[in-house]
JSON list of N, CA and C in Angstrom, two decimals:
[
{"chain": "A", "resi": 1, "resn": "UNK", "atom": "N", "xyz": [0.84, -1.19, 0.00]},
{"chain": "A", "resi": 1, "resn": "UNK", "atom": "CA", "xyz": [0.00, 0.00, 0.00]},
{"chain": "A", "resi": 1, "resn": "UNK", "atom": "C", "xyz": [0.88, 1.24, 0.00]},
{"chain": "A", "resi": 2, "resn": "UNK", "atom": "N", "xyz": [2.29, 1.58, 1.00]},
{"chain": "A", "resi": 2, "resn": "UNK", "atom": "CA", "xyz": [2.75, 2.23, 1.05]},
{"chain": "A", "resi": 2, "resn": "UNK", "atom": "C", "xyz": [3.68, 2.73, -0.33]},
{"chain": "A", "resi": 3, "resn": "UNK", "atom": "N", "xyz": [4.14, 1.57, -1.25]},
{"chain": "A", "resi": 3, "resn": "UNK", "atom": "CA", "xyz": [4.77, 2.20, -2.58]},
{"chain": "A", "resi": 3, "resn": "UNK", "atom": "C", "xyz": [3.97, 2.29, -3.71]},
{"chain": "A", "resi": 4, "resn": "UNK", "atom": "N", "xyz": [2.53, 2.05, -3.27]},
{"chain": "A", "resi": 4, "resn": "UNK", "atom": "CA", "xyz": [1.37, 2.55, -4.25]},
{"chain": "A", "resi": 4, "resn": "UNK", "atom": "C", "xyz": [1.23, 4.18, -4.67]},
{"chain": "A", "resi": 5, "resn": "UNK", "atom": "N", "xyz": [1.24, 4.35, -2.93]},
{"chain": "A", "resi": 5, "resn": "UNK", "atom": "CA", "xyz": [0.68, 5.86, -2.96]},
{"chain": "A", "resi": 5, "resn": "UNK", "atom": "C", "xyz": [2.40, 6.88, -2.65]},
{"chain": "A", "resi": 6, "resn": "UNK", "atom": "N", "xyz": [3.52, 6.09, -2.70]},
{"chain": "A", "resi": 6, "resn": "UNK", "atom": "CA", "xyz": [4.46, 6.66, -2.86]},
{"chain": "A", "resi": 6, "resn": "UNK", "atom": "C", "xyz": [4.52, 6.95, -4.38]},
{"chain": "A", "resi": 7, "resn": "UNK", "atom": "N", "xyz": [4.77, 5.88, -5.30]},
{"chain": "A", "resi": 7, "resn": "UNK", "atom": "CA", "xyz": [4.97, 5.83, -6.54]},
{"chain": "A", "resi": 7, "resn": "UNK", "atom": "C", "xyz": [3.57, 7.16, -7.38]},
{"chain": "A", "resi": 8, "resn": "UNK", "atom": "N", "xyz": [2.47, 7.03, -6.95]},
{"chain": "A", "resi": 8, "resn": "UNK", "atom": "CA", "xyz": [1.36, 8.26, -6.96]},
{"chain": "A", "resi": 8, "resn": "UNK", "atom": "C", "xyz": [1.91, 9.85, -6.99]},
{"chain": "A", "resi": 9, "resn": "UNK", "atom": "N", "xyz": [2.38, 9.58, -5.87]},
{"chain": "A", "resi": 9, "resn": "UNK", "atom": "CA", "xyz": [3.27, 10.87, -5.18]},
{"chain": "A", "resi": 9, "resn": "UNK", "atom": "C", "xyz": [4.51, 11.45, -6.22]},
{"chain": "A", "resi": 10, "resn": "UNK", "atom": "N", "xyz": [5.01, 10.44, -6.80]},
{"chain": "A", "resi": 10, "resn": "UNK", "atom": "CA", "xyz": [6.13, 10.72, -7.61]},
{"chain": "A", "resi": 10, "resn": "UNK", "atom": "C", "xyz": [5.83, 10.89, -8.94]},
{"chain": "A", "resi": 11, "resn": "UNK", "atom": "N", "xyz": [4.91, 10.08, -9.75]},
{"chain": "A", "resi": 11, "resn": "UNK", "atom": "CA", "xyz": [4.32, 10.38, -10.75]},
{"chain": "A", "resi": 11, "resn": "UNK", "atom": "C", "xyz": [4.41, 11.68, -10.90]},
{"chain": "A", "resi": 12, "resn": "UNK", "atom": "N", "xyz": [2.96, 11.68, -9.97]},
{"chain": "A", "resi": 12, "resn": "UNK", "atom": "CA", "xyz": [2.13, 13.30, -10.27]},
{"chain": "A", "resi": 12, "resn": "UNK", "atom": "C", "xyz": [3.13, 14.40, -10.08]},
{"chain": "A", "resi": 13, "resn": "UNK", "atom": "N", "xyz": [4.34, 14.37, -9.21]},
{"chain": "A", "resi": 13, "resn": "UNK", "atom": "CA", "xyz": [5.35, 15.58, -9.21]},
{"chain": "A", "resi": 13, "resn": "UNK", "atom": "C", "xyz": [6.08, 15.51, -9.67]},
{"chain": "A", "resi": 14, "resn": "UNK", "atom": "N", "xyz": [6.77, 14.82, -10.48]},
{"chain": "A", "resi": 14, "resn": "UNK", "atom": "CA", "xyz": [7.76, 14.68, -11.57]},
{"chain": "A", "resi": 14, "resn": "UNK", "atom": "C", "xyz": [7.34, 14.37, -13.14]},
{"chain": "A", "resi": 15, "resn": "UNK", "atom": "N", "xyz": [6.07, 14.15, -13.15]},
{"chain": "A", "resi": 15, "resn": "UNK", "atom": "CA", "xyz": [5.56, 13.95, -14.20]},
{"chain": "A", "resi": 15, "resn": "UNK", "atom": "C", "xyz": [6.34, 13.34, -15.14]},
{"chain": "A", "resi": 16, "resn": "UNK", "atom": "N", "xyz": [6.81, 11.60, -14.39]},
{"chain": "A", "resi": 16, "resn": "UNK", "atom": "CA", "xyz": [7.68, 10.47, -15.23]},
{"chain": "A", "resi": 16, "resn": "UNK", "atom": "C", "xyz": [6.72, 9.43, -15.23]},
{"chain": "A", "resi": 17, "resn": "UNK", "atom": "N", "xyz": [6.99, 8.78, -16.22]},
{"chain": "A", "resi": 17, "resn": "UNK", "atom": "CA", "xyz": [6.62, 7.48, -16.58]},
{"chain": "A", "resi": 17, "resn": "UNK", "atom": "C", "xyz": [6.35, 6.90, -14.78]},
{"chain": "A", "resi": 18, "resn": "UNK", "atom": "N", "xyz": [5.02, 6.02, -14.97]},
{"chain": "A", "resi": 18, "resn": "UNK", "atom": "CA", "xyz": [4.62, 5.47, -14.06]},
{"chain": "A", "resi": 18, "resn": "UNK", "atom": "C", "xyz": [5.38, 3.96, -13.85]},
{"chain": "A", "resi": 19, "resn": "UNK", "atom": "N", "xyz": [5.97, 3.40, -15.24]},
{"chain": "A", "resi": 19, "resn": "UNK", "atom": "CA", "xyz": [6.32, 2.04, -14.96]},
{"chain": "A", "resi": 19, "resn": "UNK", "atom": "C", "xyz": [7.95, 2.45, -15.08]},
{"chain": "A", "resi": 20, "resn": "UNK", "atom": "N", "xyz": [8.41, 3.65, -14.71]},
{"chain": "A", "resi": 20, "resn": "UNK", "atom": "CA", "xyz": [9.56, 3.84, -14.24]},
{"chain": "A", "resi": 20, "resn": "UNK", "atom": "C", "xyz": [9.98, 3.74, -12.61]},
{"chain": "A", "resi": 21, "resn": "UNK", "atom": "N", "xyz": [8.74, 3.90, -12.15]},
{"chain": "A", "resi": 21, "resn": "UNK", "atom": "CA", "xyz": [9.08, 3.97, -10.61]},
{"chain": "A", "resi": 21, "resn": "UNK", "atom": "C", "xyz": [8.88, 2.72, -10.01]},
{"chain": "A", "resi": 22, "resn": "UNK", "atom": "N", "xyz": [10.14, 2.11, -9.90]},
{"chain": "A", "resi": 22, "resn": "UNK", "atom": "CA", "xyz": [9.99, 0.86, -9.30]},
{"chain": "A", "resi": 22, "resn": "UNK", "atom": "C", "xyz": [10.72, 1.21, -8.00]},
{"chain": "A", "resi": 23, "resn": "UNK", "atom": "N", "xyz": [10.76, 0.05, -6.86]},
{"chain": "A", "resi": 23, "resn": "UNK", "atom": "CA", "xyz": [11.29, 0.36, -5.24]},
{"chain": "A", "resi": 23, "resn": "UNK", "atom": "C", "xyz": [12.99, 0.17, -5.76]},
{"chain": "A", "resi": 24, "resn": "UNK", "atom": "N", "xyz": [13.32, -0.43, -6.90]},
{"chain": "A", "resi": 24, "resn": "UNK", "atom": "CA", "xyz": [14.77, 0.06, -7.25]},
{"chain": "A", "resi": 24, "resn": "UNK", "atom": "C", "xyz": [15.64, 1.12, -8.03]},
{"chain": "A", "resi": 25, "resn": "UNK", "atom": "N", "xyz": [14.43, 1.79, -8.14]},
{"chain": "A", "resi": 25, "resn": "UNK", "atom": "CA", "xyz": [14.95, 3.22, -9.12]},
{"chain": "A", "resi": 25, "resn": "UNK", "atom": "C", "xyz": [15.37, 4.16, -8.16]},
{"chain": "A", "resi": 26, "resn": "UNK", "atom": "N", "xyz": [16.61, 5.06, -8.89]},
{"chain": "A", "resi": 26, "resn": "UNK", "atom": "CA", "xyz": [17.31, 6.11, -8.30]},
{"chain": "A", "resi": 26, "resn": "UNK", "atom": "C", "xyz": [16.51, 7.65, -8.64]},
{"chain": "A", "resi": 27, "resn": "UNK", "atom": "N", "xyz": [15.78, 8.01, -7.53]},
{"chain": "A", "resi": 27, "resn": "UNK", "atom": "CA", "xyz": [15.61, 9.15, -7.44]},
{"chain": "A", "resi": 27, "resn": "UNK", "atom": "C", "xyz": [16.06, 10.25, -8.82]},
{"chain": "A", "resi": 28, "resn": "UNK", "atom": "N", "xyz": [17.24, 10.87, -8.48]},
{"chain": "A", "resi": 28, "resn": "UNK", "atom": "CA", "xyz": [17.93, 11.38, -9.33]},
{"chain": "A", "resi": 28, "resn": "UNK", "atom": "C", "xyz": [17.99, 10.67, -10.61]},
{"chain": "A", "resi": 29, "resn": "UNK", "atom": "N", "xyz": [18.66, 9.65, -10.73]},
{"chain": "A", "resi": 29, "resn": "UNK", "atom": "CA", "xyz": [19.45, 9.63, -11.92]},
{"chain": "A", "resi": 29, "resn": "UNK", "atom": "C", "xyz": [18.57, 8.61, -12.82]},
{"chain": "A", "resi": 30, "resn": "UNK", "atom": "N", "xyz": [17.35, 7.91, -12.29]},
{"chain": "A", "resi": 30, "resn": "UNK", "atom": "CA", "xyz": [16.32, 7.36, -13.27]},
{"chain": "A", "resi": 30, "resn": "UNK", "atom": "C", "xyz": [15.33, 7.53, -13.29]},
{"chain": "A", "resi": 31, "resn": "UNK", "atom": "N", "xyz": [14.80, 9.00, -12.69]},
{"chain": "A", "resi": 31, "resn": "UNK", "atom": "CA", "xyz": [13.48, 9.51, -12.35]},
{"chain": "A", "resi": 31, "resn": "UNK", "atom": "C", "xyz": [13.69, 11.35, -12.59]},
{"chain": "A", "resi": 32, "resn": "UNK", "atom": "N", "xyz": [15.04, 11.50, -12.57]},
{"chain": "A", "resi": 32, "resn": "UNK", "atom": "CA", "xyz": [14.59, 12.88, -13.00]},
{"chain": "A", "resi": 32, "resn": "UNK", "atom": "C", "xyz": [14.60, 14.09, -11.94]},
{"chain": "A", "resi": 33, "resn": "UNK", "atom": "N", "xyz": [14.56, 13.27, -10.55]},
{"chain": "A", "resi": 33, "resn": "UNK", "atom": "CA", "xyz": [13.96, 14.52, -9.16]},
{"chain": "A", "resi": 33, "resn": "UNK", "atom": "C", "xyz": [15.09, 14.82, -8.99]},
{"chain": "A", "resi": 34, "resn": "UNK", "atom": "N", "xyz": [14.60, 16.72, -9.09]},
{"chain": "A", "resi": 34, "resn": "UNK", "atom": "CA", "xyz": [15.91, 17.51, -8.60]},
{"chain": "A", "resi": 34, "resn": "UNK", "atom": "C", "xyz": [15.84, 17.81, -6.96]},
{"chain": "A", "resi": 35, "resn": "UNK", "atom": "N", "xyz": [16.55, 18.92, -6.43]},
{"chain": "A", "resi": 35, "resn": "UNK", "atom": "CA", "xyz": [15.84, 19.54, -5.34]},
{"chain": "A", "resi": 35, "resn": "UNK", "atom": "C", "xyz": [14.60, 20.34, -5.06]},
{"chain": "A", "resi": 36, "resn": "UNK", "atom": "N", "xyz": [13.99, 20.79, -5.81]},
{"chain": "A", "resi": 36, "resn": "UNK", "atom": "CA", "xyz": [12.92, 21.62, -5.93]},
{"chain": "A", "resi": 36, "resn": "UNK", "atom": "C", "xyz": [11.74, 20.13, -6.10]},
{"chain": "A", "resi": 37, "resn": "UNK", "atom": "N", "xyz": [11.71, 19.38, -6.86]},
{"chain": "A", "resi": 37, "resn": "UNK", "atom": "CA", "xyz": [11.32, 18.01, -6.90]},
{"chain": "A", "resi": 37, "resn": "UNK", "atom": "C", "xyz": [11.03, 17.46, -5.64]},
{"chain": "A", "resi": 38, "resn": "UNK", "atom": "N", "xyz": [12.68, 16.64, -5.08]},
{"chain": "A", "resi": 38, "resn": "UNK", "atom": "CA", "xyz": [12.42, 16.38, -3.72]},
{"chain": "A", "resi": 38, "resn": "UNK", "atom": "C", "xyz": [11.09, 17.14, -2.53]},
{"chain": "A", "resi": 39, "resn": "UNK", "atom": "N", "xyz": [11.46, 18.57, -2.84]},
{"chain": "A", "resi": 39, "resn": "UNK", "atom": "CA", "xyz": [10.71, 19.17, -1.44]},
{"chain": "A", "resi": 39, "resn": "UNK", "atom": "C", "xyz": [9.39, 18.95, -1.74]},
{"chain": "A", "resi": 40, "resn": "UNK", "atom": "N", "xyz": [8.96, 19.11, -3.09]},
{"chain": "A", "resi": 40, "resn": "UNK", "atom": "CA", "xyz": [7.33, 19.02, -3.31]},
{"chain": "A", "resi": 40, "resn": "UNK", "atom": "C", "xyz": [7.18, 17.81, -2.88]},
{"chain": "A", "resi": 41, "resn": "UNK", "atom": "N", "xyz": [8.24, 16.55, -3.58]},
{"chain": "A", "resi": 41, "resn": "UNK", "atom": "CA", "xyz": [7.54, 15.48, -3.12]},
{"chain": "A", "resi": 41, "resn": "UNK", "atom": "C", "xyz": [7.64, 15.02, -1.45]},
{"chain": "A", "resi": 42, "resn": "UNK", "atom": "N", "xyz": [8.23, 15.73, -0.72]},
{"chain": "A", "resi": 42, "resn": "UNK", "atom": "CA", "xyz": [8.37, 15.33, 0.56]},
{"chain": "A", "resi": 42, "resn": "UNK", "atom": "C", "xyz": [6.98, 16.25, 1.15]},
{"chain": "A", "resi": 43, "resn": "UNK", "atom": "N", "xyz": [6.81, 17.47, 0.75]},
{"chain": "A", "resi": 43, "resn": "UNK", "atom": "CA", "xyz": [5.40, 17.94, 1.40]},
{"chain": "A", "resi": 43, "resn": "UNK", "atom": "C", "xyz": [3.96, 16.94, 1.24]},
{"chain": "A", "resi": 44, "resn": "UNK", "atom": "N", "xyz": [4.04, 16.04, 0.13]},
{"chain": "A", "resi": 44, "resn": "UNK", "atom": "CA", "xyz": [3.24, 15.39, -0.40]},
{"chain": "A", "resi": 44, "resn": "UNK", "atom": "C", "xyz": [2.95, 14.13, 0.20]},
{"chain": "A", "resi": 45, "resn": "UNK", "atom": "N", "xyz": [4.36, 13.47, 0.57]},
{"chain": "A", "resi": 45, "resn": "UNK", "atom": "CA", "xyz": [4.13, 12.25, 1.48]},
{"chain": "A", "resi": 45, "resn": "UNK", "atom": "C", "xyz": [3.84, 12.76, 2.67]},
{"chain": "A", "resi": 46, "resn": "UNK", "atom": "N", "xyz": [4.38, 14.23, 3.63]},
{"chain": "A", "resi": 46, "resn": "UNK", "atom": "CA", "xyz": [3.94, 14.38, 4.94]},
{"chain": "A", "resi": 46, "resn": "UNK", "atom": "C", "xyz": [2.07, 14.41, 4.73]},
{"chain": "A", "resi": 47, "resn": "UNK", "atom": "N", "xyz": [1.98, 14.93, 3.87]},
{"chain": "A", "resi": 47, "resn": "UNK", "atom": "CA", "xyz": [0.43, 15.29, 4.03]},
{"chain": "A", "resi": 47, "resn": "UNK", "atom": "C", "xyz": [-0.15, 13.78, 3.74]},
{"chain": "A", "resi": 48, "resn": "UNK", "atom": "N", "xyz": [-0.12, 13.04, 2.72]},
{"chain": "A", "resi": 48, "resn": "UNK", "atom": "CA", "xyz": [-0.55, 12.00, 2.44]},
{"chain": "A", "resi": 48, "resn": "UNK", "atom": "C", "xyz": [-0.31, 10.87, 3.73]},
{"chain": "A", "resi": 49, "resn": "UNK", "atom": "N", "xyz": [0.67, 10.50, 4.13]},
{"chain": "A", "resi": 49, "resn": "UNK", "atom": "CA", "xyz": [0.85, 10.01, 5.40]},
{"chain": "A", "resi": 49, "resn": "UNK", "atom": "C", "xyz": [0.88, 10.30, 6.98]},
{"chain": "A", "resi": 50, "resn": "UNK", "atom": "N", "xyz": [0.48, 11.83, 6.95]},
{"chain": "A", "resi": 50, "resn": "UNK", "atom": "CA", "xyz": [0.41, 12.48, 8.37]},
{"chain": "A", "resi": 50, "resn": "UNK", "atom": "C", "xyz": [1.66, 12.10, 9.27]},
{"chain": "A", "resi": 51, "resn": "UNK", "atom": "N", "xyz": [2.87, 12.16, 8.63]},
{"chain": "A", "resi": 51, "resn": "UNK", "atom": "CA", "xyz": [4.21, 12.48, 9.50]},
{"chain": "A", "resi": 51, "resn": "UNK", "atom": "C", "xyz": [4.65, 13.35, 8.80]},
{"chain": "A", "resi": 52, "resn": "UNK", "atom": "N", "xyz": [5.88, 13.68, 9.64]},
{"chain": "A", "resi": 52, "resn": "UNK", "atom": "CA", "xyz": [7.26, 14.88, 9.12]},
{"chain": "A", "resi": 52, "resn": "UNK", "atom": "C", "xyz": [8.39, 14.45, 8.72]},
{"chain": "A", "resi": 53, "resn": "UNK", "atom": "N", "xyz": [8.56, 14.64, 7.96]},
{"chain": "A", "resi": 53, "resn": "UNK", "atom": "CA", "xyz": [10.03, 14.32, 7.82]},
{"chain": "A", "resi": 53, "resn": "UNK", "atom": "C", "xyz": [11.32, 15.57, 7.87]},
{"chain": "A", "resi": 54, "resn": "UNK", "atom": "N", "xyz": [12.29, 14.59, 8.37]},
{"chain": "A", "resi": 54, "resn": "UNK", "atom": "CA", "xyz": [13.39, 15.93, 9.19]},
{"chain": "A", "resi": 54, "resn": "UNK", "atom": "C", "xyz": [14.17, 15.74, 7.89]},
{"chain": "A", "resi": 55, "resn": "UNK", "atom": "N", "xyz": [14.59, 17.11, 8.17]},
{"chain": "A", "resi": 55, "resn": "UNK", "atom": "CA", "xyz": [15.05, 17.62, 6.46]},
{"chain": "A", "resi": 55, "resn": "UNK", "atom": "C", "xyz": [16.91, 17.01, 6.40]},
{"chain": "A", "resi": 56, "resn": "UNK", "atom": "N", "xyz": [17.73, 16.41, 7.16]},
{"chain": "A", "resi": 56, "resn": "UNK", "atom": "CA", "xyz": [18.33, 15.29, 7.12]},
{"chain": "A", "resi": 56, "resn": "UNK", "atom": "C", "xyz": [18.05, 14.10, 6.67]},
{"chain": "A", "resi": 57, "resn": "UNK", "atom": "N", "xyz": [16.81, 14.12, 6.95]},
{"chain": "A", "resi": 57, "resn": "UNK", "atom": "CA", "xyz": [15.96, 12.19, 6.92]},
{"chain": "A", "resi": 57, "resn": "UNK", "atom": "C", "xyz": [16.06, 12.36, 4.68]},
{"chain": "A", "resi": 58, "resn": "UNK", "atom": "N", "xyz": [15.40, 13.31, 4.22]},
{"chain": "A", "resi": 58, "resn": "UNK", "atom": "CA", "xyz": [15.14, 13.89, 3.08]},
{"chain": "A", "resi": 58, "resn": "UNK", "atom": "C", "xyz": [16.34, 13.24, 1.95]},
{"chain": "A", "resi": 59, "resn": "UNK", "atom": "N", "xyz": [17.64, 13.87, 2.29]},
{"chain": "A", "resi": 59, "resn": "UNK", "atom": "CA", "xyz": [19.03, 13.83, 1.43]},
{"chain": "A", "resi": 59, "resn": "UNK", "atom": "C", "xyz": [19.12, 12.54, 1.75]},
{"chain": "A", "resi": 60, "resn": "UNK", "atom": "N", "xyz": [18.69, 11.61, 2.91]},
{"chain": "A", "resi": 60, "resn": "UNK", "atom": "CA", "xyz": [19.13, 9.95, 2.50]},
{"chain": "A", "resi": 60, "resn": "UNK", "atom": "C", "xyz": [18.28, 9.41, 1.68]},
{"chain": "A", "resi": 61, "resn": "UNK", "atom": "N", "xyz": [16.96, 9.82, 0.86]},
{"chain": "A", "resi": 61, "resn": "UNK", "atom": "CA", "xyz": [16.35, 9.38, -0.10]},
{"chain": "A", "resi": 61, "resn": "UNK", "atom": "C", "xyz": [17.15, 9.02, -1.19]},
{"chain": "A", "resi": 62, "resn": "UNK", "atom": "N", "xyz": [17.42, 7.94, -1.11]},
{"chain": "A", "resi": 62, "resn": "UNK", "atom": "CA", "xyz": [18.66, 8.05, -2.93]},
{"chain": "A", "resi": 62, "resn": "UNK", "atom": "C", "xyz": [17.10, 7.35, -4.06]},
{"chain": "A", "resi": 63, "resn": "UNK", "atom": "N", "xyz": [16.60, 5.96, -3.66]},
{"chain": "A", "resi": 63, "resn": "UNK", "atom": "CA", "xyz": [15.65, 5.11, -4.05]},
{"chain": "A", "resi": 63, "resn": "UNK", "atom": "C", "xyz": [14.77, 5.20, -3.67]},
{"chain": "A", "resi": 64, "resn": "UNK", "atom": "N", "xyz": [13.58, 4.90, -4.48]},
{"chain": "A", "resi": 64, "resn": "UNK", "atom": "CA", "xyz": [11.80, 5.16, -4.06]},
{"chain": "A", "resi": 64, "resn": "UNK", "atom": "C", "xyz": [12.26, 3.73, -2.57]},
{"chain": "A", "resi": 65, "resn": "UNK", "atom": "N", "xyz": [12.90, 2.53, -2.58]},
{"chain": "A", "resi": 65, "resn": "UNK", "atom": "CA", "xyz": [12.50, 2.12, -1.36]},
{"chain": "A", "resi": 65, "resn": "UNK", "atom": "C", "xyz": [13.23, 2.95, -0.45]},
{"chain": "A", "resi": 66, "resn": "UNK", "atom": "N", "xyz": [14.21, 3.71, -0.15]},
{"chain": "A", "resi": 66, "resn": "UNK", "atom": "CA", "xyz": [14.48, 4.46, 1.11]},
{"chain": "A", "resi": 66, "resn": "UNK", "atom": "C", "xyz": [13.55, 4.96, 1.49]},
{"chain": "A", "resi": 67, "resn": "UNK", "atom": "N", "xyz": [12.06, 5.41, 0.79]},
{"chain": "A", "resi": 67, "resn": "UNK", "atom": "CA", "xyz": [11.55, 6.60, 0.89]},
{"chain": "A", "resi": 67, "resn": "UNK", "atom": "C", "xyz": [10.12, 5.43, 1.15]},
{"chain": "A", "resi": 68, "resn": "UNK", "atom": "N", "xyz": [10.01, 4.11, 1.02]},
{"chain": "A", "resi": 68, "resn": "UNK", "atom": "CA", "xyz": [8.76, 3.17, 1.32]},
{"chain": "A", "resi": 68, "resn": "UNK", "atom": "C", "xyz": [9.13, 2.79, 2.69]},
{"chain": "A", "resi": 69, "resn": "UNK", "atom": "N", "xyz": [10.53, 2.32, 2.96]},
{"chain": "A", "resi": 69, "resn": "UNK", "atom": "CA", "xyz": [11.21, 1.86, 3.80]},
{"chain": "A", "resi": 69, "resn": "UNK", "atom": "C", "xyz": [10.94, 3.13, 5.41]},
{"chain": "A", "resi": 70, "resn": "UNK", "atom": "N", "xyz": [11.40, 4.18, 5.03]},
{"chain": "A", "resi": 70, "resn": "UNK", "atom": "CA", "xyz": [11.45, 5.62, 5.89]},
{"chain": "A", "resi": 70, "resn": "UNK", "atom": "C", "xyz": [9.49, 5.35, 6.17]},
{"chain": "A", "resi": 71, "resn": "UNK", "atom": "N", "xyz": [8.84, 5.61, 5.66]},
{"chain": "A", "resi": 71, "resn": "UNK", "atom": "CA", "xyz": [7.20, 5.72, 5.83]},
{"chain": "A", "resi": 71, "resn": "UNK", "atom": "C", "xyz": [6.96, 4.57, 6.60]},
{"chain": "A", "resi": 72, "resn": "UNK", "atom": "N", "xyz": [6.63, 3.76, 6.31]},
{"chain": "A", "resi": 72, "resn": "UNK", "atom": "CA", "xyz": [6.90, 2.58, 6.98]},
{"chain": "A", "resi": 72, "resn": "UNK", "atom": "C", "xyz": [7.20, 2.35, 8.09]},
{"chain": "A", "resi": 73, "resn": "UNK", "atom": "N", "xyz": [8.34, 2.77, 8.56]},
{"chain": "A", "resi": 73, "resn": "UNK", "atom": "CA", "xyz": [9.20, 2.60, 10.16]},
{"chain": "A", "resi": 73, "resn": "UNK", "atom": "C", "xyz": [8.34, 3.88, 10.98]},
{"chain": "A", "resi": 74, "resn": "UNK", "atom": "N", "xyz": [8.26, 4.90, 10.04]},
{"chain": "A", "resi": 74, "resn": "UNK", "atom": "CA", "xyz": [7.30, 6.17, 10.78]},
{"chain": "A", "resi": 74, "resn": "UNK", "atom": "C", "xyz": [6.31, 6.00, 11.29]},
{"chain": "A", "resi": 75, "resn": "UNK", "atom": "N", "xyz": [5.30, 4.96, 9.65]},
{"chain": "A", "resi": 75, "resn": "UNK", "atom": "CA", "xyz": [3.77, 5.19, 10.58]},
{"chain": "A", "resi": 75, "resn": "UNK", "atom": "C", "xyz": [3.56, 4.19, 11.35]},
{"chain": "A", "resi": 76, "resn": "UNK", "atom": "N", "xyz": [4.77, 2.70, 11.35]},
{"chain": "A", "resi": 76, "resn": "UNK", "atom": "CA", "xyz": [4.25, 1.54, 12.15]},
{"chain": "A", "resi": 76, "resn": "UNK", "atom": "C", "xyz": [4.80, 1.62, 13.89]},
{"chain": "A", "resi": 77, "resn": "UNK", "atom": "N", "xyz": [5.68, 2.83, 14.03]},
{"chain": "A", "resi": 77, "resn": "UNK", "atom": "CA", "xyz": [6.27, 3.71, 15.58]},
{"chain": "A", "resi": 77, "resn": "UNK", "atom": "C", "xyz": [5.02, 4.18, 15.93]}
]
């Protein structure tokens, strides 16, 4: 459920190919997200998942799973 509505999240703000975002794709370098990218998509998962993320936690996103993996450990604490 959680890399459903991650992969959602990334779509719609990067406006890439949907069967590009797999839990082994690189952020950057096979999806396209810059920094301006990142932040939208990090406002998008706080709201969509009702946590925060600390803007350290953010720059270890390299792969959509760091970023299934990170949600995950958040909402199941």
């Amino acid at each position: 459920m959680t890399f459903e509505k991650v992969k959602e999240i990334i779509v719609e703000t990067v406006n890439c190919d949907e069967d590009a975002v797999v839990l082994d794709a690189k952020l950057g370098e096979d999806l396209g997200v810059d920094s301006l990218d990142a932040m939208e998509i990090n406002m998008a998962l706080e709201e969509a998942f009702s946590i925060s993320i600390a803007d350290e936690d953010i720059v270890k996103f390299v792969r959509v799973q760091d970023i299934v993996n990170y949600i995950d450990g958040k909402v199941e604490a």
